């Protein structure tokens, strides 16, 4: 009954989660949600100082947390992330792929370097992390992977066309990897957030764009990072979400439901 029932469905006591991009705005909220649900959280991100700050925040909440630096553009670095994480925990039960970058440009001015950088972090890193952590999870007896897509997984947004292409591919990859792992104890799903002001999209959120976003969002507001936690806890829950794989949850105030 009550809290006991919720703990049985969604509690993460004894589970270890690695959050790639955990020092960022949305990754931070996801780390806090995992900690609140009882998981140990390993923050994985590019720079030491933001990782330290995140870990301090999670420890102050009473949770068990540590960090391992990673550059998600490199397979070797993701392999080292797994090895480093296994210094903190016997096994990794949950992986959240939340690193991401964005760039807004006119299509005809776009640079190959921007395309390559966005694809490397937003897409290739997700492939590599699913492979490296997925293999570990299969050998360890199971696990859960959540990839972060976007409304652009469904709709190509103007100016952020490389980002949109990367996020559409993340969703497609999520479904495919879910099929690969379905009988091997690893569930793979995605969350597709709508619009949440953060570091990576600060430069592309012009006033004109904000007006367009508000027009297209039935709930007429931006999302708050903590509003992603419910979706995450469902997808990583050992019992509550145990028959859910190869799908996604939109957390977007209705953006993808609206025509105009
Ligand atoms: N904010 C939004 O409105 C929104 C909407 C939809 C999807 N998303 C996605 O959510 C995720 C988190 O974005 P955010 O808005 O919190 O942005 P953010 O910039 O606050 O966080 C992104 C994090 O990724 C990390 N990162 C970047 N490159 C990396 C690399 N090479 N290796 C390791 N870490 C790296 C950054 O250091 C940062 O901590 C991204 O995948 C983003 O595309 C964000």
mmCIF file of C-alpha atoms and ligand atoms in Angstrom:
data_model
loop_
_atom_site.group_PDB
_atom_site.id
_atom_site.type_symbol
_atom_site.label_atom_id
_atom_site.label_comp_id
_atom_site.label_asym_id
_atom_site.label_seq_id
_atom_site.Cartn_x
_atom_site.Cartn_y
_atom_site.Cartn_z
ATOM 1 C CA UNK A 1 0.000 0.000 0.000
ATOM 2 C CA UNK A 2 0.994 3.641 -0.509
ATOM 3 C CA UNK A 3 4.692 4.445 -0.269
ATOM 4 C CA UNK A 4 5.732 0.783 -0.013
ATOM 5 C CA UNK A 5 3.921 -0.018 -3.231
ATOM 6 C CA UNK A 6 5.570 2.926 -5.036
ATOM 7 C CA UNK A 7 8.988 1.872 -3.725
ATOM 8 C CA UNK A 8 8.405 -1.659 -4.974
ATOM 9 C CA UNK A 9 7.457 -0.363 -8.450
ATOM 10 C CA UNK A 10 9.907 2.496 -8.849
ATOM 11 C CA UNK A 11 12.544 2.314 -6.095
ATOM 12 C CA UNK A 12 16.193 2.170 -7.192
ATOM 13 C CA UNK A 13 17.864 1.153 -3.924
ATOM 14 C CA UNK A 14 21.018 -0.853 -4.665
ATOM 15 C CA UNK A 15 21.190 0.244 -8.311
ATOM 16 C CA UNK A 16 24.015 2.253 -9.869
ATOM 17 C CA UNK A 17 23.393 4.771 -12.628
ATOM 18 C CA UNK A 18 25.903 6.470 -14.931
ATOM 19 C CA UNK A 19 24.648 9.780 -16.334
ATOM 20 C CA UNK A 20 26.695 11.005 -19.305
ATOM 21 C CA UNK A 21 26.158 14.776 -19.460
ATOM 22 C CA UNK A 22 25.246 14.691 -15.758
ATOM 23 C CA UNK A 23 26.894 18.068 -15.109
ATOM 24 C CA UNK A 24 24.479 19.794 -17.499
ATOM 25 C CA UNK A 25 21.089 21.347 -16.810
ATOM 26 C CA UNK A 26 18.792 18.450 -17.750
ATOM 27 C CA UNK A 27 21.359 15.814 -16.749
ATOM 28 C CA UNK A 28 21.531 17.460 -13.306
ATOM 29 C CA UNK A 29 17.788 17.099 -12.781
ATOM 30 C CA UNK A 30 17.945 13.463 -13.899
ATOM 31 C CA UNK A 31 20.800 12.818 -11.425
ATOM 32 C CA UNK A 32 18.737 14.355 -8.611
ATOM 33 C CA UNK A 33 15.752 12.182 -9.514
ATOM 34 C CA UNK A 34 17.863 9.018 -9.533
ATOM 35 C CA UNK A 35 19.377 9.930 -6.159
ATOM 36 C CA UNK A 36 15.929 10.618 -4.657
ATOM 37 C CA UNK A 37 14.769 7.209 -5.887
ATOM 38 C CA UNK A 38 17.697 5.554 -4.066
ATOM 39 C CA UNK A 39 20.268 4.947 -6.824
ATOM 40 C CA UNK A 40 23.990 5.570 -6.549
ATOM 41 C CA UNK A 41 24.858 8.087 -9.294
ATOM 42 C CA UNK A 42 28.096 8.369 -11.224
ATOM 43 C CA UNK A 43 28.252 11.725 -12.952
ATOM 44 C CA UNK A 44 30.104 11.553 -16.278
ATOM 45 C CA UNK A 45 30.972 14.753 -18.086
ATOM 46 C CA UNK A 46 33.744 16.648 -19.826
ATOM 47 C CA UNK A 47 35.104 18.996 -17.151
ATOM 48 C CA UNK A 48 36.201 18.375 -13.574
ATOM 49 C CA UNK A 49 34.736 21.418 -11.820
ATOM 50 C CA UNK A 50 31.095 21.043 -12.947
ATOM 51 C CA UNK A 51 31.308 17.325 -12.139
ATOM 52 C CA UNK A 52 32.621 18.058 -8.642
ATOM 53 C CA UNK A 53 29.828 20.583 -8.068
ATOM 54 C CA UNK A 54 27.172 18.098 -9.181
ATOM 55 C CA UNK A 55 28.564 15.356 -6.948
ATOM 56 C CA UNK A 56 28.656 17.736 -3.951
ATOM 57 C CA UNK A 57 25.028 18.667 -4.638
ATOM 58 C CA UNK A 58 23.968 15.000 -4.806
ATOM 59 C CA UNK A 59 25.916 14.103 -1.676
ATOM 60 C CA UNK A 60 24.305 17.011 0.191
ATOM 61 C CA UNK A 61 20.943 15.473 -0.719
ATOM 62 C CA UNK A 62 22.128 12.395 1.180
ATOM 63 C CA UNK A 63 22.898 10.309 -1.885
ATOM 64 C CA UNK A 64 25.909 8.258 -2.898
ATOM 65 C CA UNK A 65 27.652 9.891 -5.829
ATOM 66 C CA UNK A 66 31.012 10.173 -7.548
ATOM 67 C CA UNK A 67 32.229 11.289 -10.945
ATOM 68 C CA UNK A 68 34.313 10.005 -13.822
ATOM 69 C CA UNK A 69 35.447 12.353 -16.583
ATOM 70 C CA UNK A 70 34.554 11.409 -20.150
ATOM 71 C CA UNK A 71 34.849 12.894 -23.569
ATOM 72 C CA UNK A 72 31.922 11.281 -25.334
ATOM 73 C CA UNK A 73 33.460 11.933 -28.749
ATOM 74 C CA UNK A 74 36.004 9.178 -28.100
ATOM 75 C CA UNK A 75 35.345 5.424 -27.904
ATOM 76 C CA UNK A 76 38.443 4.988 -25.708
ATOM 77 C CA UNK A 77 37.125 7.587 -23.302
ATOM 78 C CA UNK A 78 33.724 5.835 -23.058
ATOM 79 C CA UNK A 79 35.535 2.540 -22.443
ATOM 80 C CA UNK A 80 37.540 4.251 -19.680
ATOM 81 C CA UNK A 81 34.286 5.621 -18.283
ATOM 82 C CA UNK A 82 32.937 2.089 -17.880
ATOM 83 C CA UNK A 83 36.205 0.902 -16.315
ATOM 84 C CA UNK A 84 36.309 3.956 -14.015
ATOM 85 C CA UNK A 85 32.660 3.500 -13.025
ATOM 86 C CA UNK A 86 33.340 -0.121 -12.095
ATOM 87 C CA UNK A 87 35.887 1.181 -9.567
ATOM 88 C CA UNK A 88 32.935 2.752 -7.746
ATOM 89 C CA UNK A 89 30.387 -0.051 -8.141
ATOM 90 C CA UNK A 90 30.355 -3.776 -8.944
ATOM 91 C CA UNK A 91 27.951 -3.265 -11.803
ATOM 92 C CA UNK A 92 26.191 -0.518 -13.714
ATOM 93 C CA UNK A 93 22.428 -0.995 -13.837
ATOM 94 C CA UNK A 94 21.383 2.228 -15.538
ATOM 95 C CA UNK A 95 22.921 4.365 -18.277
ATOM 96 C CA UNK A 96 21.515 7.758 -19.240
ATOM 97 C CA UNK A 97 22.915 9.276 -22.438
ATOM 98 C CA UNK A 98 22.340 12.977 -21.836
ATOM 99 C CA UNK A 99 25.382 14.731 -23.337
ATOM 100 C CA UNK A 100 24.432 16.946 -26.232
ATOM 101 C CA UNK A 101 25.422 19.982 -28.249
ATOM 102 C CA UNK A 102 23.533 22.257 -30.586
ATOM 103 C CA UNK A 103 24.264 24.897 -33.227
ATOM 104 C CA UNK A 104 21.932 27.138 -35.172
ATOM 105 C CA UNK A 105 22.918 28.251 -38.654
ATOM 106 C CA UNK A 106 21.566 29.029 -42.086
ATOM 107 C CA UNK A 107 21.723 25.827 -44.062
ATOM 108 C CA UNK A 108 23.862 27.305 -46.856
ATOM 109 C CA UNK A 109 26.420 28.673 -44.341
ATOM 110 C CA UNK A 110 26.695 25.492 -42.335
ATOM 111 C CA UNK A 111 30.140 24.038 -41.744
ATOM 112 C CA UNK A 112 31.201 20.397 -42.009
ATOM 113 C CA UNK A 113 32.984 20.760 -38.639
ATOM 114 C CA UNK A 114 29.701 21.659 -36.915
ATOM 115 C CA UNK A 115 27.914 18.719 -38.521
ATOM 116 C CA UNK A 116 30.703 16.332 -37.483
ATOM 117 C CA UNK A 117 30.883 17.668 -33.904
ATOM 118 C CA UNK A 118 27.128 17.450 -33.379
ATOM 119 C CA UNK A 119 26.907 13.956 -34.859
ATOM 120 C CA UNK A 120 29.886 12.748 -32.813
ATOM 121 C CA UNK A 121 28.447 13.855 -29.475
ATOM 122 C CA UNK A 122 24.692 13.533 -30.031
ATOM 123 C CA UNK A 123 24.674 10.312 -32.072
ATOM 124 C CA UNK A 124 27.948 8.380 -32.362
ATOM 125 C CA UNK A 125 28.534 8.620 -28.609
ATOM 126 C CA UNK A 126 25.061 7.171 -27.995
ATOM 127 C CA UNK A 127 25.839 4.246 -30.304
ATOM 128 C CA UNK A 128 29.185 3.642 -28.615
ATOM 129 C CA UNK A 129 27.880 3.996 -25.067
ATOM 130 C CA UNK A 130 24.932 1.659 -25.823
ATOM 131 C CA UNK A 131 27.404 -0.884 -27.183
ATOM 132 C CA UNK A 132 30.028 -0.595 -24.421
ATOM 133 C CA UNK A 133 27.629 -0.340 -21.458
ATOM 134 C CA UNK A 134 25.101 -2.670 -23.107
ATOM 135 C CA UNK A 135 27.704 -5.439 -23.341
ATOM 136 C CA UNK A 136 28.558 -4.950 -19.672
ATOM 137 C CA UNK A 137 24.867 -5.012 -18.682
ATOM 138 C CA UNK A 138 24.196 -8.196 -20.664
ATOM 139 C CA UNK A 139 27.175 -9.895 -18.999
ATOM 140 C CA UNK A 140 26.080 -8.591 -15.572
ATOM 141 C CA UNK A 141 22.532 -9.920 -16.009
ATOM 142 C CA UNK A 142 20.561 -6.889 -17.152
ATOM 143 C CA UNK A 143 20.176 -3.145 -17.186
ATOM 144 C CA UNK A 144 18.323 -0.110 -18.474
ATOM 145 C CA UNK A 145 19.446 2.515 -20.971
ATOM 146 C CA UNK A 146 17.706 5.836 -21.529
ATOM 147 C CA UNK A 147 18.770 8.041 -24.433
ATOM 148 C CA UNK A 148 17.781 11.688 -24.587
ATOM 149 C CA UNK A 149 16.089 12.621 -27.839
ATOM 150 C CA UNK A 150 14.146 15.812 -28.455
ATOM 151 C CA UNK A 151 11.030 17.096 -30.177
ATOM 152 C CA UNK A 152 13.422 17.264 -33.138
ATOM 153 C CA UNK A 153 13.467 13.451 -33.078
ATOM 154 C CA UNK A 154 10.012 13.827 -34.675
ATOM 155 C CA UNK A 155 9.981 17.294 -36.266
ATOM 156 C CA UNK A 156 12.854 19.000 -38.105
ATOM 157 C CA UNK A 157 13.153 22.411 -36.449
ATOM 158 C CA UNK A 158 14.442 25.288 -38.561
ATOM 159 C CA UNK A 159 18.121 26.306 -38.235
ATOM 160 C CA UNK A 160 19.054 23.377 -35.990
ATOM 161 C CA UNK A 161 19.045 20.895 -38.853
ATOM 162 C CA UNK A 162 22.176 18.929 -37.876
ATOM 163 C CA UNK A 163 20.879 18.687 -34.305
ATOM 164 C CA UNK A 164 17.458 17.600 -35.614
ATOM 165 C CA UNK A 165 19.008 14.924 -37.830
ATOM 166 C CA UNK A 166 21.094 13.636 -34.905
ATOM 167 C CA UNK A 167 18.095 13.427 -32.572
ATOM 168 C CA UNK A 168 15.889 11.710 -35.188
ATOM 169 C CA UNK A 169 18.656 9.139 -35.518
ATOM 170 C CA UNK A 170 18.929 8.735 -31.724
ATOM 171 C CA UNK A 171 15.293 7.630 -31.621
ATOM 172 C CA UNK A 172 15.744 5.240 -34.525
ATOM 173 C CA UNK A 173 18.885 3.807 -32.900
ATOM 174 C CA UNK A 174 17.077 3.459 -29.565
ATOM 175 C CA UNK A 175 14.421 1.248 -31.174
ATOM 176 C CA UNK A 176 17.000 -0.845 -32.963
ATOM 177 C CA UNK A 177 19.226 -1.412 -29.930
ATOM 178 C CA UNK A 178 16.129 -2.245 -27.890
ATOM 179 C CA UNK A 179 15.393 -5.076 -30.322
ATOM 180 C CA UNK A 180 18.986 -6.311 -30.106
ATOM 181 C CA UNK A 181 18.906 -6.398 -26.310
ATOM 182 C CA UNK A 182 15.249 -7.346 -25.729
ATOM 183 C CA UNK A 183 15.849 -10.979 -24.784
ATOM 184 C CA UNK A 184 19.115 -10.218 -23.001
ATOM 185 C CA UNK A 185 17.729 -8.308 -20.034
ATOM 186 C CA UNK A 186 18.549 -4.783 -21.184
ATOM 187 C CA UNK A 187 15.729 -2.331 -21.884
ATOM 188 C CA UNK A 188 16.441 0.680 -24.077
ATOM 189 C CA UNK A 189 14.138 3.693 -24.297
ATOM 190 C CA UNK A 190 14.256 7.427 -24.938
ATOM 191 C CA UNK A 191 12.881 10.617 -23.456
ATOM 192 C CA UNK A 192 12.106 13.408 -25.895
ATOM 193 C CA UNK A 193 12.086 16.729 -24.027
ATOM 194 C CA UNK A 194 10.402 19.803 -25.440
ATOM 195 C CA UNK A 195 11.933 23.183 -24.672
ATOM 196 C CA UNK A 196 13.903 23.718 -21.480
ATOM 197 C CA UNK A 197 16.215 26.756 -21.358
ATOM 198 C CA UNK A 198 19.754 25.397 -20.809
ATOM 199 C CA UNK A 199 23.368 25.983 -21.825
ATOM 200 C CA UNK A 200 23.386 24.144 -25.141
ATOM 201 C CA UNK A 201 20.365 25.992 -26.572
ATOM 202 C CA UNK A 202 21.043 29.462 -25.071
ATOM 203 C CA UNK A 203 22.425 30.811 -28.359
ATOM 204 C CA UNK A 204 19.595 29.507 -30.519
ATOM 205 C CA UNK A 205 16.744 30.767 -28.296
ATOM 206 C CA UNK A 206 16.173 34.185 -29.898
ATOM 207 C CA UNK A 207 13.026 36.156 -28.968
ATOM 208 C CA UNK A 208 11.463 35.271 -32.317
ATOM 209 C CA UNK A 209 12.124 31.605 -31.654
ATOM 210 C CA UNK A 210 10.760 31.803 -28.122
ATOM 211 C CA UNK A 211 7.538 33.348 -29.513
ATOM 212 C CA UNK A 212 7.248 30.528 -32.059
ATOM 213 C CA UNK A 213 7.879 27.884 -29.373
ATOM 214 C CA UNK A 214 5.173 29.362 -27.143
ATOM 215 C CA UNK A 215 2.735 29.457 -30.082
ATOM 216 C CA UNK A 216 3.470 25.759 -30.745
ATOM 217 C CA UNK A 217 3.349 24.583 -27.116
ATOM 218 C CA UNK A 218 -0.237 23.966 -25.945
ATOM 219 C CA UNK A 219 0.819 24.428 -22.284
ATOM 220 C CA UNK A 220 2.331 27.853 -23.234
ATOM 221 C CA UNK A 221 5.476 27.604 -21.160
ATOM 222 C CA UNK A 222 8.974 26.135 -21.078
ATOM 223 C CA UNK A 223 9.585 22.928 -19.206
ATOM 224 C CA UNK A 224 11.305 22.773 -15.820
ATOM 225 C CA UNK A 225 14.189 20.245 -15.759
ATOM 226 C CA UNK A 226 12.677 18.386 -12.775
ATOM 227 C CA UNK A 227 9.611 17.652 -14.925
ATOM 228 C CA UNK A 228 11.673 15.009 -16.768
ATOM 229 C CA UNK A 229 12.189 12.880 -13.662
ATOM 230 C CA UNK A 230 8.852 11.051 -13.693
ATOM 231 C CA UNK A 231 9.453 9.765 -17.222
ATOM 232 C CA UNK A 232 12.984 8.669 -16.327
ATOM 233 C CA UNK A 233 11.907 6.792 -13.210
ATOM 234 C CA UNK A 234 9.257 4.904 -15.160
ATOM 235 C CA UNK A 235 11.740 3.887 -17.865
ATOM 236 C CA UNK A 236 14.514 2.766 -15.479
ATOM 237 C CA UNK A 237 12.286 1.232 -12.815
ATOM 238 C CA UNK A 238 13.051 -2.433 -12.186
ATOM 239 C CA UNK A 239 9.380 -3.404 -11.819
ATOM 240 C CA UNK A 240 7.113 -0.523 -12.923
ATOM 241 C CA UNK A 241 8.640 -0.334 -16.416
ATOM 242 C CA UNK A 242 9.788 -3.900 -16.880
ATOM 243 C CA UNK A 243 7.795 -4.559 -20.104
ATOM 244 C CA UNK A 244 8.686 -1.200 -21.693
ATOM 245 C CA UNK A 245 11.411 -1.185 -24.316
ATOM 246 C CA UNK A 246 12.089 0.425 -27.693
ATOM 247 C CA UNK A 247 9.854 3.399 -27.137
ATOM 248 C CA UNK A 248 9.996 7.015 -26.007
ATOM 249 C CA UNK A 249 8.146 9.451 -23.800
ATOM 250 C CA UNK A 250 7.586 13.010 -25.001
ATOM 251 C CA UNK A 251 7.869 15.543 -22.161
ATOM 252 C CA UNK A 252 7.030 18.656 -24.129
ATOM 253 C CA UNK A 253 3.888 20.397 -22.867
ATOM 254 C CA UNK A 254 2.029 18.986 -25.879
ATOM 255 C CA UNK A 255 4.376 20.411 -28.570
ATOM 256 C CA UNK A 256 4.423 17.231 -30.653
ATOM 257 C CA UNK A 257 0.664 16.770 -30.241
ATOM 258 C CA UNK A 258 -0.163 20.173 -31.725
ATOM 259 C CA UNK A 259 -0.533 20.928 -35.414
ATOM 260 C CA UNK A 260 -0.747 24.707 -34.805
HETATM 261 N N1 LIG B 1 17.312 21.949 -22.999
HETATM 262 C C1 LIG B 1 16.410 21.549 -23.876
HETATM 263 O O1 LIG B 1 15.448 22.266 -24.180
HETATM 264 C C2 LIG B 1 16.547 20.201 -24.517
HETATM 265 C C3 LIG B 1 15.478 19.765 -25.302
HETATM 266 C C4 LIG B 1 15.545 18.525 -25.896
HETATM 267 C C5 LIG B 1 16.659 17.750 -25.723
HETATM 268 N N2 LIG B 1 17.695 18.199 -24.978
HETATM 269 C C6 LIG B 1 18.846 17.319 -24.839
HETATM 270 O O2 LIG B 1 19.080 17.099 -23.468
HETATM 271 C C7 LIG B 1 20.464 16.802 -23.268
HETATM 272 C C8 LIG B 1 21.009 17.710 -22.179
HETATM 273 O O3 LIG B 1 21.003 19.028 -22.643
HETATM 274 P P1 LIG B 1 20.897 20.316 -21.695
HETATM 275 O O4 LIG B 1 19.823 21.155 -22.274
HETATM 276 O O5 LIG B 1 20.860 19.925 -20.294
HETATM 277 O O6 LIG B 1 22.254 21.037 -22.077
HETATM 278 P P2 LIG B 1 23.557 21.333 -21.199
HETATM 279 O O7 LIG B 1 24.476 22.039 -22.126
HETATM 280 O O8 LIG B 1 23.190 21.981 -19.925
HETATM 281 O O9 LIG B 1 24.117 19.872 -20.885
HETATM 282 C C9 LIG B 1 24.813 19.120 -21.843
HETATM 283 C C10 LIG B 1 25.960 18.438 -21.122
HETATM 284 O O10 LIG B 1 26.644 17.619 -22.083
HETATM 285 C C11 LIG B 1 28.024 17.741 -21.784
HETATM 286 N N3 LIG B 1 28.849 17.423 -22.951
HETATM 287 C C12 LIG B 1 28.941 18.120 -24.102
HETATM 288 N N4 LIG B 1 29.870 17.559 -24.893
HETATM 289 C C13 LIG B 1 30.348 16.475 -24.224
HETATM 290 C C14 LIG B 1 31.331 15.506 -24.512
HETATM 291 N N5 LIG B 1 32.011 15.518 -25.653
HETATM 292 N N6 LIG B 1 31.565 14.557 -23.592
HETATM 293 C C15 LIG B 1 30.899 14.528 -22.419
HETATM 294 N N7 LIG B 1 29.966 15.430 -22.083
HETATM 295 C C16 LIG B 1 29.704 16.398 -22.981
HETATM 296 C C17 LIG B 1 28.215 19.198 -21.387
HETATM 297 O O11 LIG B 1 29.435 19.389 -20.685
HETATM 298 C C18 LIG B 1 26.977 19.434 -20.546
HETATM 299 O O12 LIG B 1 27.215 19.176 -19.188
HETATM 300 C C19 LIG B 1 21.127 16.990 -24.628
HETATM 301 O O13 LIG B 1 21.225 15.744 -25.286
HETATM 302 C C20 LIG B 1 20.159 17.864 -25.367
HETATM 303 O O14 LIG B 1 20.254 17.737 -26.760
HETATM 304 C C21 LIG B 1 17.668 19.423 -24.371
#
